[in-house]
Coordinates of C-alpha atoms in Angstrom, one line a residue:
X1 CA 12.6 -23.7 16.8
X2 CA 9.2 -24.6 15.4
X3 CA 8.8 -27.4 12.9
X4 CA 5.2 -26.4 12.2
X5 CA 4.1 -23.6 9.8
X6 CA 0.7 -21.9 10.0
X7 CA -0.2 -21.9 6.4
X8 CA -1.2 -25.0 4.4
X9 CA -2.1 -24.2 0.7
X10 CA -2.9 -26.4 -2.2
X11 CA -2.7 -23.7 -4.8
X12 CA -0.1 -21.3 -6.2
X13 CA 0.0 -17.6 -5.6
X14 CA -2.5 -16.0 -8.0
X15 CA -1.3 -12.4 -7.4
X16 CA -1.5 -10.6 -10.7
X17 CA 1.2 -8.7 -12.5
X18 CA 1.5 -6.6 -15.6
X19 CA 2.0 -9.6 -17.8
X20 CA 0.2 -12.3 -15.8
X21 CA -3.2 -10.7 -15.5
X22 CA -5.9 -12.0 -13.2
X23 CA -9.2 -12.8 -15.0
X24 CA -11.7 -10.9 -12.9
X25 CA -15.4 -10.7 -13.7
X26 CA -14.9 -7.5 -15.6
X27 CA -11.9 -8.7 -17.6
X28 CA -8.2 -8.9 -17.1
X29 CA -6.7 -7.2 -14.0
X30 CA -3.1 -6.0 -14.4
X31 CA -1.0 -4.8 -11.5
X32 CA 2.0 -2.6 -12.3
X33 CA 4.6 -2.4 -9.7
X34 CA 6.1 1.0 -9.0
X35 CA 9.1 0.4 -6.7
X36 CA 9.3 3.4 -4.3
X37 CA 6.2 4.9 -5.7
X38 CA 8.1 7.4 -7.8
X39 CA 6.8 8.1 -11.3
X40 CA 7.9 10.6 -13.9
X41 CA 5.1 12.3 -15.8
X42 CA 6.2 10.3 -18.9
X43 CA 5.4 7.1 -17.2
X44 CA 2.1 8.4 -15.9
X45 CA 1.1 9.5 -19.4
X46 CA 1.9 6.0 -20.7
X47 CA -0.3 4.4 -17.9
X48 CA -3.1 6.8 -18.8
X49 CA -2.9 5.8 -22.4
X50 CA -2.8 2.1 -21.5
X51 CA -5.9 2.5 -19.3
X52 CA -7.8 4.2 -22.1
X53 CA -6.7 2.0 -25.1
X54 CA -6.2 -1.3 -23.4
X55 CA -8.4 -1.3 -20.3
X56 CA -11.6 0.2 -19.0
X57 CA -10.0 3.7 -18.7
X58 CA -9.7 3.7 -14.9
X59 CA -6.4 3.5 -13.0
X60 CA -6.6 2.2 -9.4
X61 CA -4.2 3.0 -6.6
X62 CA -3.4 0.1 -4.3
X63 CA -2.3 -0.2 -0.7
X64 CA 1.2 -1.1 -1.8
X65 CA 1.6 2.2 -3.7
X66 CA 1.2 0.2 -7.0
X67 CA -1.2 0.8 -9.9
X68 CA -3.9 -1.4 -11.4
X69 CA -5.7 -1.5 -14.7
X70 CA -9.0 -3.3 -15.2
X71 CA -10.5 -4.8 -18.3
X72 CA -7.1 -5.6 -19.9
X73 CA -7.4 -8.0 -22.8
X74 CA -4.0 -7.5 -24.4
X75 CA -1.3 -8.0 -21.7
X76 CA 1.5 -8.4 -24.3
X77 CA 0.7 -4.9 -25.7
X78 CA 0.6 -3.5 -22.1
X79 CA 4.0 -5.1 -21.4
X80 CA 5.4 -3.5 -24.6
X81 CA 4.1 0.0 -23.6
X82 CA 5.4 -0.3 -20.0
X83 CA 8.8 -1.4 -21.2
X84 CA 9.1 1.6 -23.5
X85 CA 8.9 3.9 -20.4
X86 CA 11.1 1.8 -18.1
X87 CA 8.3 0.4 -16.0
X88 CA 9.0 -3.3 -16.8
X89 CA 12.8 -3.8 -16.3
X90 CA 12.5 -7.5 -15.5
X91 CA 10.1 -10.1 -17.0
X92 CA 11.0 -12.7 -14.5
X93 CA 10.7 -10.6 -11.3
X94 CA 8.0 -8.1 -12.2
X95 CA 5.5 -9.4 -9.7
X96 CA 7.9 -9.3 -6.8
X97 CA 9.1 -5.7 -7.1
X98 CA 6.9 -4.6 -4.1
X99 CA 8.8 -1.8 -2.5
X100 CA 7.1 1.0 -0.6
X101 CA 9.3 4.0 0.1
X102 CA 8.6 6.8 2.6
X103 CA 6.5 9.1 0.5
X104 CA 7.3 12.3 2.4
X105 CA 11.1 11.8 2.6
X106 CA 12.8 15.1 2.3
X107 CA 9.6 17.1 2.3
X108 CA 8.4 17.4 5.9
X109 CA 11.7 17.2 7.8
X110 CA 10.6 14.3 10.1
X111 CA 12.9 11.7 8.7
X112 CA 16.6 10.9 9.3
X113 CA 17.4 10.5 5.6
X114 CA 16.5 13.3 3.2
X115 CA 16.3 10.9 0.3
X116 CA 15.6 7.2 0.1
X117 CA 15.4 7.1 -3.7
X118 CA 18.9 5.6 -4.1
X119 CA 18.1 2.9 -1.5
X120 CA 15.0 1.9 -3.5
X121 CA 16.9 1.8 -6.8
X122 CA 19.7 -0.4 -5.4
X123 CA 17.2 -2.7 -3.6
X124 CA 15.2 -3.1 -6.8
X125 CA 18.3 -3.8 -8.9
X126 CA 19.6 -6.4 -6.4
X127 CA 16.1 -8.0 -6.1
X128 CA 15.9 -8.4 -9.9
X129 CA 19.4 -9.7 -10.2
X130 CA 18.8 -12.6 -7.8
X131 CA 17.2 -15.5 -9.7
X132 CA 15.9 -17.3 -6.6
X133 CA 13.8 -14.3 -5.6
X134 CA 11.6 -14.7 -8.6
X135 CA 10.0 -17.4 -6.5
X136 CA 8.7 -14.9 -3.9
X137 CA 5.0 -14.4 -3.6
X138 CA 3.6 -11.4 -5.4
X139 CA 2.4 -10.3 -1.9
X140 CA 5.9 -10.3 -0.3
X141 CA 6.6 -6.7 0.7
X142 CA 9.7 -4.5 1.3
X143 CA 9.6 -1.1 2.9
X144 CA 12.2 1.6 2.9
X145 CA 11.5 4.2 5.6
X146 CA 13.2 7.5 6.0
X147 CA 13.4 7.2 9.8
X148 CA 10.0 8.9 10.4
X149 CA 8.4 5.5 11.1
X150 CA 5.5 6.2 8.8
X151 CA 5.8 2.7 7.2
X152 CA 6.4 0.6 10.3
X153 CA 2.8 -0.1 10.9
X154 CA 2.6 -1.8 7.5
X155 CA 4.6 -4.7 8.9
X156 CA 6.4 -5.4 5.7
X157 CA 8.0 -8.8 5.3
X158 CA 11.4 -7.0 5.2
X159 CA 11.7 -3.4 6.4
X160 CA 14.5 -0.9 6.4
X161 CA 14.2 1.7 9.1
X162 CA 17.0 4.3 9.7
X163 CA 17.5 4.7 13.5
X164 CA 20.3 7.3 12.9
X165 CA 21.9 8.9 9.9
X166 CA 24.4 6.0 9.6
X167 CA 22.5 3.1 11.1
X168 CA 19.6 1.2 9.6
X169 CA 17.5 -1.4 11.5
X170 CA 16.4 -4.5 9.6
X171 CA 12.8 -5.5 10.5
X172 CA 11.1 -8.8 9.8
X173 CA 7.3 -8.6 9.7
X174 CA 7.5 -5.4 11.7
X175 CA 9.7 -6.9 14.4
X176 CA 13.3 -5.7 15.0
X177 CA 15.8 -8.5 14.0
X178 CA 18.6 -6.8 15.9
X179 CA 20.6 -6.3 12.7
X180 CA 22.0 -2.9 12.1
X181 CA 23.8 -1.9 8.9
X182 CA 25.1 1.3 7.3
X183 CA 22.7 2.7 4.7
X184 CA 24.9 1.6 1.8
X185 CA 24.6 -2.0 3.0
X186 CA 20.9 -1.9 3.7
X187 CA 19.6 -3.0 0.3
X188 CA 21.9 -6.1 0.3
X189 CA 20.8 -6.9 3.8
X190 CA 17.1 -6.8 2.7
X191 CA 17.8 -9.1 -0.2
X192 CA 19.7 -11.5 2.1
X193 CA 16.7 -11.6 4.4
X194 CA 14.4 -12.5 1.5
X195 CA 16.7 -15.2 0.4
X196 CA 16.9 -16.6 3.9
X197 CA 13.1 -16.6 4.1
X198 CA 13.0 -18.8 1.0
X199 CA 15.6 -21.1 2.4
X200 CA 13.7 -21.5 5.7
X201 CA 10.5 -22.1 3.9
X202 CA 12.1 -24.7 1.6
X203 CA 13.7 -26.6 4.5
X204 CA 10.3 -27.2 6.0
X205 CA 8.3 -27.7 2.8
X206 CA 6.2 -24.8 3.8
X207 CA 3.7 -22.9 1.7
X208 CA 4.1 -19.5 3.4
X209 CA 3.9 -16.5 1.2
X210 CA 4.7 -13.9 3.9
X211 CA 7.2 -13.8 6.8
X212 CA 4.4 -13.4 9.3
X213 CA 2.9 -16.7 8.2
X214 CA 5.8 -18.6 9.7
X215 CA 4.9 -20.0 13.1
X216 CA 8.1 -18.4 14.5
X217 CA 10.5 -15.8 13.3
X218 CA 13.3 -17.3 15.4
X219 CA 14.8 -19.6 12.7
X220 CA 14.7 -16.9 10.0
X221 CA 16.1 -14.2 12.4
X222 CA 18.9 -16.5 13.6
X223 CA 19.9 -17.4 10.1
X224 CA 19.9 -13.8 8.9
X225 CA 21.9 -12.6 11.9
X226 CA 24.5 -15.4 11.4
X227 CA 24.8 -14.6 7.7
X228 CA 25.3 -10.8 8.0
X229 CA 27.8 -11.2 10.9
X230 CA 30.1 -12.8 8.3
X231 CA 30.1 -9.7 6.1
X232 CA 33.5 -8.1 6.6
X233 CA 33.2 -4.4 7.5
X234 CA 29.6 -3.9 6.3
X235 CA 27.6 -4.6 9.5
X236 CA 27.2 -1.8 12.0
X237 CA 26.0 -4.2 14.8
X238 CA 24.0 -7.2 15.6
X239 CA 22.3 -6.5 18.9
X240 CA 20.2 -8.7 21.2
X241 CA 16.7 -8.9 19.8
X242 CA 14.3 -6.6 21.6
X243 CA 10.9 -7.9 22.8
X244 CA 8.9 -5.0 21.3
X245 CA 7.9 -4.2 17.7
X246 CA 8.6 -0.9 16.1
X247 CA 5.0 -0.7 15.2
X248 CA 4.1 -0.4 18.8
X249 CA 5.7 3.0 19.0
X250 CA 4.0 4.4 15.9
X251 CA 0.5 5.8 16.1
X252 CA -1.8 4.6 13.4
X253 CA -2.4 7.0 10.5
X254 CA -6.2 7.1 10.5
X255 CA -6.7 9.2 7.5
X256 CA -4.5 10.2 4.6
X257 CA -2.9 13.6 4.4
X258 CA -4.1 15.7 1.5
X259 CA -3.9 19.3 0.4
X260 CA -0.8 21.3 1.3
X261 CA 1.8 19.0 2.9
X262 CA 4.9 21.1 3.4
X263 CA 6.6 24.3 2.2
X264 CA 10.3 24.8 1.6
X265 CA 12.3 27.5 -0.3
X266 CA 9.3 28.7 -2.2
X267 CA 8.0 25.3 -3.1
X268 CA 5.0 23.3 -1.9
X269 CA 4.3 19.6 -1.8
X270 CA 0.7 18.7 -2.4
X271 CA -1.2 15.6 -1.4
X272 CA -4.0 14.5 -3.7
X273 CA -6.5 11.7 -2.9
X274 CA -8.1 9.4 -5.4
X275 CA -11.9 8.9 -4.6
X276 CA -12.3 5.3 -3.5
X277 CA -8.8 4.6 -4.9
X278 CA -9.7 5.2 -8.5
X279 CA -8.6 7.8 -11.0
X280 CA -10.3 8.7 -14.3
X281 CA -8.4 9.8 -17.4
X282 CA -9.4 13.4 -16.7
X283 CA -8.1 13.2 -13.1
X284 CA -4.9 11.6 -14.2
X285 CA -4.3 14.3 -16.8
X286 CA -4.9 17.0 -14.2
X287 CA -2.3 15.4 -11.9
X288 CA 0.1 15.2 -14.8
X289 CA -0.3 18.9 -15.7
X290 CA 0.2 19.9 -12.0
X291 CA 3.4 17.7 -11.8
X292 CA 4.8 19.0 -15.1
X293 CA 4.5 22.6 -13.7
X294 CA 6.4 21.5 -10.6
X295 CA 9.1 18.8 -10.3
X296 CA 8.0 16.6 -13.2
X297 CA 7.4 13.6 -10.8
X298 CA 4.8 12.2 -8.5
X299 CA 5.0 9.9 -5.5
X300 CA 2.4 7.2 -4.9
X301 CA 1.6 6.4 -1.2
X302 CA 0.2 3.3 0.4
X303 CA -2.8 5.4 1.5
X304 CA -4.0 5.7 -2.0
X305 CA -2.9 9.3 -2.5
X306 CA -0.5 11.0 -4.8
X307 CA 2.2 13.4 -3.7
X308 CA 3.1 16.2 -6.1
X309 CA 6.3 17.8 -4.9
X310 CA 7.8 21.1 -6.1
X311 CA 4.7 23.2 -6.8
X312 CA 5.6 26.9 -6.9
X313 CA 4.3 28.6 -3.8
X314 CA 2.5 31.4 -5.7
X315 CA 0.7 28.8 -7.9
X316 CA -0.4 26.5 -5.1
X317 CA -3.9 27.8 -4.7
X318 CA -4.5 27.6 -8.5
X319 CA -3.4 24.0 -8.8
X320 CA -5.4 22.9 -5.7
X321 CA -8.5 24.5 -7.2
X322 CA -7.9 22.7 -10.5
X323 CA -7.4 19.4 -8.8
X324 CA -10.5 19.9 -6.7
X325 CA -12.5 20.8 -9.8
X326 CA -11.6 17.4 -11.3
X327 CA -13.1 15.6 -8.3
X328 CA -9.9 14.8 -6.6
X329 CA -9.6 15.0 -2.8
X330 CA -7.5 17.9 -1.6
X331 CA -9.3 18.7 1.7
X332 CA -8.7 16.6 4.8
X333 CA -12.3 17.2 5.9
X334 CA -13.8 15.6 2.8
X335 CA -15.8 12.5 3.7
X336 CA -14.1 10.8 0.7
X337 CA -10.8 11.2 2.5
X338 CA -9.9 7.8 4.1
X339 CA -12.7 6.0 2.3
X340 CA -11.9 2.8 0.4
X341 CA -13.7 -0.1 -1.1
X342 CA -13.0 -3.6 -2.5
X343 CA -13.5 -4.3 -6.2
X344 CA -17.2 -5.1 -5.8
X345 CA -19.6 -5.7 -8.6
X346 CA -19.1 -6.0 -11.5
X347 CA -15.4 -6.6 -11.1
X348 CA -15.6 -9.4 -8.6
X349 CA -17.9 -12.4 -9.0
X350 CA -18.0 -13.0 -5.3
X351 CA -19.3 -9.6 -4.4
X352 CA -22.8 -9.1 -3.2
X353 CA -23.1 -5.4 -4.1
X354 CA -21.7 -2.7 -6.3
X355 CA -19.8 -1.2 -3.4
X356 CA -18.2 1.6 -5.4
X357 CA -21.5 2.9 -6.5
X358 CA -23.1 2.6 -3.1
X359 CA -20.1 4.1 -1.3
X360 CA -20.0 7.1 -3.7
X361 CA -23.7 7.7 -3.1
X362 CA -23.3 7.4 0.7
X363 CA -20.3 9.7 0.9
X364 CA -22.0 12.3 -1.4
X365 CA -24.9 12.3 1.0
X366 CA -22.5 12.9 4.0
X367 CA -20.8 15.6 2.0
X368 CA -24.1 17.4 1.4
X369 CA -25.3 16.9 5.0
X370 CA -22.1 18.2 6.4
X371 CA -21.7 21.2 4.1
X372 CA -19.6 23.8 5.8
X373 CA -18.5 21.3 8.5
X374 CA -14.7 21.2 8.8
X375 CA -14.7 17.7 10.4
X376 CA -16.0 14.7 8.5
X377 CA -14.9 12.3 11.2
X378 CA -11.6 10.7 12.2
X379 CA -11.9 7.1 11.4
X380 CA -11.3 5.6 7.9
X381 CA -14.2 3.7 6.3
X382 CA -14.1 0.6 4.1
X383 CA -16.9 -0.9 1.9
X384 CA -16.5 -4.7 1.5
X385 CA -18.7 -6.7 -1.0
X386 CA -18.4 -10.0 0.9
X387 CA -17.1 -11.7 4.0
X388 CA -13.6 -12.0 2.6
X389 CA -13.2 -8.2 3.3
X390 CA -10.5 -7.7 0.7
X391 CA -8.5 -4.5 1.3
X392 CA -9.8 -3.8 4.8
X393 CA -7.3 -1.4 6.5
X394 CA -5.5 -2.4 9.6
X395 CA -6.3 -0.8 12.9
X396 CA -9.3 1.4 13.8
X397 CA -11.8 1.5 11.0
X398 CA -15.5 1.7 10.1
X399 CA -16.5 -1.3 8.0
X400 CA -19.5 -1.4 5.7
X401 CA -20.0 -5.1 4.9
X402 CA -22.5 -6.2 2.2
X403 CA -24.8 -9.2 2.7
X404 CA -27.7 -10.6 0.8
X405 CA -30.1 -8.5 2.9
X406 CA -28.3 -5.2 2.9
X407 CA -25.2 -3.7 4.7
X408 CA -23.9 -4.0 8.2
X409 CA -22.0 -1.0 9.5
X410 CA -19.6 -1.5 12.4
X411 CA -16.6 0.3 13.9
X412 CA -13.6 -1.1 15.6
X413 CA -11.6 1.1 18.1
X414 CA -9.6 0.6 21.2
X415 CA -12.8 0.2 23.2
X416 CA -14.0 -2.7 21.0
X417 CA -16.5 -3.2 18.1
X418 CA -19.8 -1.3 17.8
X419 CA -22.6 -2.0 15.4
X420 CA -24.3 1.0 13.9
X421 CA -26.7 -0.6 11.4
X422 CA -27.7 -4.0 10.1
X423 CA -29.5 -5.0 6.9
X424 CA -29.3 -1.4 5.9
X425 CA -30.0 0.4 2.6
X426 CA -27.9 3.1 1.1
X427 CA -29.4 6.1 3.0
X428 CA -29.3 4.3 6.3
X429 CA -25.7 3.3 5.7
X430 CA -24.7 6.8 4.9
X431 CA -26.1 8.2 8.2
X432 CA -24.6 5.3 10.2
X433 CA -21.2 5.9 8.6
X434 CA -21.5 9.6 9.4
X435 CA -22.0 8.8 13.0
X436 CA -19.5 6.0 13.3
X437 CA -16.6 8.0 11.8
X438 CA -16.9 10.5 14.6
X439 CA -16.2 7.9 17.3
X440 CA -12.6 9.2 17.6
X441 CA -9.0 8.3 16.9
X442 CA -7.3 5.3 18.5
X443 CA -3.8 4.0 18.8
X444 CA -5.0 0.4 19.1
X445 CA -2.4 -2.0 17.8
X446 CA -3.3 -3.0 14.2
X447 CA -5.2 -6.3 14.0
X448 CA -4.4 -9.3 11.9
X449 CA -8.1 -10.4 12.0
X450 CA -9.1 -9.4 8.5
X451 CA -5.9 -10.1 6.5
X452 CA -6.9 -12.0 3.4
X453 CA -4.3 -14.6 2.5
X454 CA -6.6 -16.5 0.3
X455 CA -8.0 -13.7 -1.9
X456 CA -8.1 -14.3 -5.7
X457 CA -9.8 -11.1 -6.8
X458 CA -6.6 -9.2 -7.3
X459 CA -7.2 -6.6 -4.6
X460 CA -4.0 -5.9 -2.7
X461 CA -4.2 -6.3 1.1
X462 CA -2.7 -3.9 3.6
X463 CA 0.0 -6.0 4.9

């Protein structure tokens, strides 16, 4: 057992919420948690209204499948509006309701559970009912997989991964704890794990916000295993802890899936990408119209896409055309697919460039240059306005990093890191990105090298 912890902080967690906004350079930044990523169109309409009337009109998708509004100056009014549509059930726990659910559950046939919605609802309710868990960091993350393993690579603090139809593995920072529970006991097991994390942290006077920040998982894992073993009749098994991580058996998802995702019984699920993670009011309204003609719901993904399930098969082409006309990403080959950026200027005072403007120009150049090409490259690409690299995805990636003298373009794959341009202007960056993204896919284990535990801009990281 280690008595040393890897994180020493002298400040509180500044992660924003819907009510406690972060004061960014362009005004208040509000983050709205959407447990499980599922939204009815009523809620999406309310968020669109809030963005227009209370913010700068833009809605941002985050890497936690949450939503952000910028330029918010009246958080109390925002809270009232969100409460009216059921998006603010707890004032004390609103920042800690970070729950990502498998976005394709029941759609593509790959999972062991057809639905995880009930698991998310129970986990959210138990989380909000435990007073102590209001002390979790706003970065603490839960995931509820359907058994496909899509979420394993996110290395959530507490993950639920079905390994059979009646057996759920409990993961801690992506590592198997050895605990197995029936699905109906899984939410309680996840909440217990979070409580044990706080207890271990408290015993050592530690400042850890995330499970992975503990020097060792042994004490937390042993405490969790001992506790759930005392649950009469609710634990399927407590097995010896394996030496491998579930993330090692899951290939990285290099680029989000957009367009037609799956067909079943005359219905189609569509994937829609937000250019650089941002949605305009017109784009939001187009998504709402599509969803209202289908199931009446959407699912947010941690890859900054929106899934619209239940589109009628004979209307699929019409809606795809409408979404594309609004500037949304519906083609996998689009150079905007898999492209992300930090807040940049003017939203972040630390940024050295307006990365959204420059990224949009560069990607438009690539789109024009590759007109008719069905392959815009495999690797994702991320624009960062400073060396903190907020929002940089895990794993293989092309990075466009701003400096006082221009941009540096580099790519990281299983073969190492290559530099494609230095001190480059917009046109040179675009060509370098175009070449770097074609390096190829990789299953290199995701790196911890660019995780930003100290960020204050409000950008969510990919942990």
